[in-house]
């Protein structure tokens, strides 16, 4: 709570430096890991809490997703967030409640379903939700609330009633409405800003479109046309972040024709374009949709026109895959923090702290070697000194391996047994709590014979954002998959604890082959991902993750640059609690969850946190 964090020296405007050994450290569960935590047995939950406390972690950030709490207009159901909040509070942890994810009925253009583009939430309805949250959680001794998550990366209304991708105007309107509502409901409340993703200061995250040209744009024009043979349909609602050629940061692509070009309009905070000279054969960066954080914050202040929005600024200064000390200013992230701090100061908010509500890195990168294998091979032995028993079921990603290869067995500290994808997917979904006696699967690339007594594991699709739990069954009769239609595979009766949609993967040893020859590799980088994670998002090794955490805390407590990096001392007398993000998988030896493995083994990151807490990051 605020009282504790002020006592630690984080909240006073004139504090010369943070105190070594007095860090306020937290973890941000994220909705994925929060669901996993809530499903744990009580002893498992207490084990996790004991590990966190042992490392000096005293704060936890959890989600209270609006669309879950209030799926329809009317009463509130806090069952889902309370399942985690109550356990943490009973254990004496400080809790931050993240208030985001608008239900359909509460959006400005009500009735529009999920997907892209999302619609901007109605500020009055959001304020009512926030006030209800403050009332509910104040009674539980929770008084800290965060308004939305990374709105500068979110997608909003794209009609004349909105501002295009979630602009700073929309974010400011939500904050201006929610802040007094929360304070009225809970006078003790500490309100954190919508947390800003701090990457891409100058549009370094995005896609370059080459061979773009345009005629002179007259000052006062409300639309403009850019021809670009590299344009794709998905560029619609994207943001132009290239400023070299005169286009204002935040200019919005309102329409895109593949291979032809775009129609663009000025940023949400501008009524018209300035004069822009003609350009030919230019490269334009499209970030879709994503606003640079410094631009977003500046325009939020302008839109609020002096009205209070928060008590502290929440930021997410990620750096992976590089260390904080090595991150260049143009890449934003950690190097963006001094710029955001100066914007706060210039708007009269120098006395307010900055909370790092997400920082760290997902793990999953490793170094591995293997011998060549023929296309007819049914498995591959991959040596890796960081292999752990909890890696079983994880996918392994490398350019020379077919997509969907997974780890079927592990020799801890020595090797993985990697099997090719089966090509088997569900054509009929499985429902949580409903017993199944068969699996109906789609056509496979090649006919596969599955003997009776074969163990099959069902997991969510690689592109799914659903739970990453797995469901294991045993075949009760032999079956051969069809290459042209569905196949029913009989299994012993079992009841899944989670739902698995159409397209979920069915894995097992069923005679599948790689289908392509595998070249030998020595000490090559691989990525290991949990089921349901479709891409490697800046994965690093566990050792690098520990270094990132150490440098973050070192910079804060010492008030000096991290190594040879560009971080100055100015922000850090005003730093609030620092939260390490837990990526939402079930653990795993090389999986993205940042602190411990599913088998309870402590990762180097947790030791780095403990060291930072006791020594100030030395």
Short mmCIF file of C-alpha atoms in Angstrom, two decimals, residues 15 26 78 186-187 234 247 256 263 269 317 320 345 371 376 392 401 409 445 488 492 509 522 544 548 604 606:
data_model
loop_
_atom_site.label_atom_id
_atom_site.label_comp_id
_atom_site.label_asym_id
_atom_site.label_seq_id
_atom_site.Cartn_x
_atom_site.Cartn_y
_atom_site.Cartn_z
CA UNK A 15 14.68 11.83 -1.87
CA UNK A 26 6.62 -7.13 -7.12
CA UNK A 78 -15.69 -10.45 -8.70
CA UNK A 186 -11.88 4.91 -1.73
CA UNK A 187 -10.15 8.04 -0.39
CA UNK A 234 -3.34 -5.25 -42.90
CA UNK A 247 4.54 13.11 -41.77
CA UNK A 256 -5.04 0.40 -47.43
CA UNK A 263 -5.31 6.96 -47.46
CA UNK A 269 -4.93 15.54 -31.85
CA UNK A 317 10.55 -0.52 -19.86
CA UNK A 320 14.99 -7.96 -24.26
CA UNK A 345 8.35 17.19 -14.82
CA UNK A 371 23.39 -34.74 -35.46
CA UNK A 376 12.24 -40.55 -42.49
CA UNK A 392 8.17 -32.13 -21.85
CA UNK A 401 13.08 -27.95 -37.77
CA UNK A 409 11.18 -36.72 -23.28
CA UNK A 445 -1.03 -34.91 -44.52
CA UNK A 488 -12.76 -40.87 -34.96
CA UNK A 492 -10.66 -44.50 -22.64
CA UNK A 509 4.27 -41.30 -30.98
CA UNK A 522 26.51 -27.33 -33.14
CA UNK A 544 20.51 -13.23 -19.49
CA UNK A 548 18.55 -7.88 -17.04
CA UNK A 604 18.45 -17.73 -11.80
CA UNK A 606 14.64 -15.50 -8.57
#
